[in-house]
XYZ file of C-alpha atoms in Angstrom:
143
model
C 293.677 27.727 -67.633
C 292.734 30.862 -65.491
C 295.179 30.084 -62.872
C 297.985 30.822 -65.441
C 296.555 33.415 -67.133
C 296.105 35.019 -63.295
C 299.910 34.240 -63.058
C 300.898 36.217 -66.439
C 298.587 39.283 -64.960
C 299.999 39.585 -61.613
C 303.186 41.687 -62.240
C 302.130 45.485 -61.852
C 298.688 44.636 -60.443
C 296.966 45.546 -57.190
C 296.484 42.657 -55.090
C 294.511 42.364 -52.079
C 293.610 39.249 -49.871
C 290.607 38.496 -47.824
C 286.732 38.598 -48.002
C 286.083 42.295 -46.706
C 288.213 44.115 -48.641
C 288.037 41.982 -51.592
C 284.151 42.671 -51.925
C 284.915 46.308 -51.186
C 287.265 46.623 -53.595
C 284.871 44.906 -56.669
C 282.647 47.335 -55.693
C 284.281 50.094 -56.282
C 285.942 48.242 -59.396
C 282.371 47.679 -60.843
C 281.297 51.681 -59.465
C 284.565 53.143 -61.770
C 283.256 51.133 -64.550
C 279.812 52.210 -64.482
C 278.608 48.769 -63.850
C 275.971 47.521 -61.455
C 277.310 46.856 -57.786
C 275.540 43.987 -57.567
C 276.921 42.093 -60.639
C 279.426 40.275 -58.299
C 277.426 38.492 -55.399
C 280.474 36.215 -54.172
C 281.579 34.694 -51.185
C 284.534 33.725 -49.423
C 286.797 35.676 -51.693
C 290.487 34.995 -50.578
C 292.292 37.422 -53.326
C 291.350 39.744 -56.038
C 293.571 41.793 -58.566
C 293.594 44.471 -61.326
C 296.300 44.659 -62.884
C 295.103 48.279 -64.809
C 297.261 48.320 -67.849
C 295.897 45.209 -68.968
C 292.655 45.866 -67.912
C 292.529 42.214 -66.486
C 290.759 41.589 -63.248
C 290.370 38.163 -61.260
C 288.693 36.896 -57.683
C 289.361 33.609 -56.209
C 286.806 32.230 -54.006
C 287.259 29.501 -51.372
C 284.087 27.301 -53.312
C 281.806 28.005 -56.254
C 278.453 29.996 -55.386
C 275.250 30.676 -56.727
C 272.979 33.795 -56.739
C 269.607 34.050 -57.799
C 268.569 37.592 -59.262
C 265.153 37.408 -58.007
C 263.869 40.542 -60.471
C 264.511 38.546 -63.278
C 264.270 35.045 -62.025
C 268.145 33.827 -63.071
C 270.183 31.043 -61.219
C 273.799 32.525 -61.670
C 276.857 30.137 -60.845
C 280.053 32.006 -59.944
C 283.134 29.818 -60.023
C 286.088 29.506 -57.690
C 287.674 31.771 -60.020
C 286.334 34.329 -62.495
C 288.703 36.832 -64.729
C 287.743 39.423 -67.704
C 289.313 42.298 -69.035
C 287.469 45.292 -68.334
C 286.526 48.473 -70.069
C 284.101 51.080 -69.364
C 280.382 49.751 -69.133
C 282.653 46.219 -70.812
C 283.969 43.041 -68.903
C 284.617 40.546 -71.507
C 286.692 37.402 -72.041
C 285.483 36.407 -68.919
C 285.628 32.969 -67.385
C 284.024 31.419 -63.978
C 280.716 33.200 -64.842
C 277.387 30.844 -65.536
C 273.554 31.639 -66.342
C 271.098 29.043 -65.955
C 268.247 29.341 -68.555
C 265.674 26.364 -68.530
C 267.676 23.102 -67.885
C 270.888 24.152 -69.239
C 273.852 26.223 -67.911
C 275.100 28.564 -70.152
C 278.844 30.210 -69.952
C 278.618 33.821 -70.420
C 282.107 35.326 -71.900
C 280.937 39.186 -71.762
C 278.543 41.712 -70.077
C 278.277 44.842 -71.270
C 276.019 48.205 -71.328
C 275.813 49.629 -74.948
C 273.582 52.410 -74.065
C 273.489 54.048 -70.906
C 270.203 55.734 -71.561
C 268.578 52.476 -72.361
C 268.892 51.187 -68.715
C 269.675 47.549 -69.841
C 272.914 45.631 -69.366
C 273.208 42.771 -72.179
C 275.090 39.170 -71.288
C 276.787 37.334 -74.226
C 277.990 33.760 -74.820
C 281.193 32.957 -76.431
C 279.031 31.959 -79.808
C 277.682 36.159 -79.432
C 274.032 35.314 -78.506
C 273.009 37.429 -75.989
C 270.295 38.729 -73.475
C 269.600 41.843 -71.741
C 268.097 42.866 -68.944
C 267.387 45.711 -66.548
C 270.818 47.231 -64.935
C 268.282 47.982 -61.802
C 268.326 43.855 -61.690
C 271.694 43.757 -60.570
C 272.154 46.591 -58.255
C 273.018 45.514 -54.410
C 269.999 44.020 -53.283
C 268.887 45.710 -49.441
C 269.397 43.412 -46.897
């Protein structure tokens, strides 16, 4: 399903293949949209693209990863490929992206920060329950 909505995206979009500049280029993505820079932890990225009049963004990964967010103790599962459209502080409608709470993976369809002043980010599901947490959780952890 994201492969073709990747396809119907691609006219007009930048494109850009390969780990190093794909990471650098999320990063600055995530930095325009006054996001955390560490919201994004993935590996092996082979292509990314923004196509910026639809506001829709996708990375392709070689394999699935997982990142633990040690400052608030979350297992997050990144798929080989996660999409949203994005908006300032706003990625929603997004796919790829899973948070583990208890037992259970959950799919989370939107991440967004409401308030700026109030220093959290909240995470929805597609059914609109949501969590939030510290934005200083996902900033890019020193290595």
């Amino acid at each position: 399903m994201s492969t073709q909505l990747i396809a119907s995206h691609r006219e007009n979009a930048e494109i850009y293949h390969g780990d190093a500049i794909c990471k650098q280029k999320s990063m600055e993505l995530l930095e325009e949209l006054n996001l955390p820079k560490g919201l994004l932890p993935l590996n092996d990225v082979v292509e990314c693209g923004y196509n910026r009049q639809t506001g829709f963004v996708w990375l392709i990964q070689k394999k699935k990863c997982e990142h633990y967010f040690k400052k608030i103790g979350r297992q997050v599962s990144y798929g080989t490929e996660v999409t949203a459209f994005v908006e300032n502080r706003r990625n929603k409608k997004m796919t790829g992206v899973k948070s583990k709470e208890l037992l259970i993976w959950i799919t989370l369809s939107e991440m967004l920060i409401e308030d700026p002043s109030s220093g959290q980010i909240t995470f929805k599901t597609p059914t609109g329950l949501g969590r939030s947490f510290p934005v200083s959780a996902f900033e890019v952890e020193a290595k």
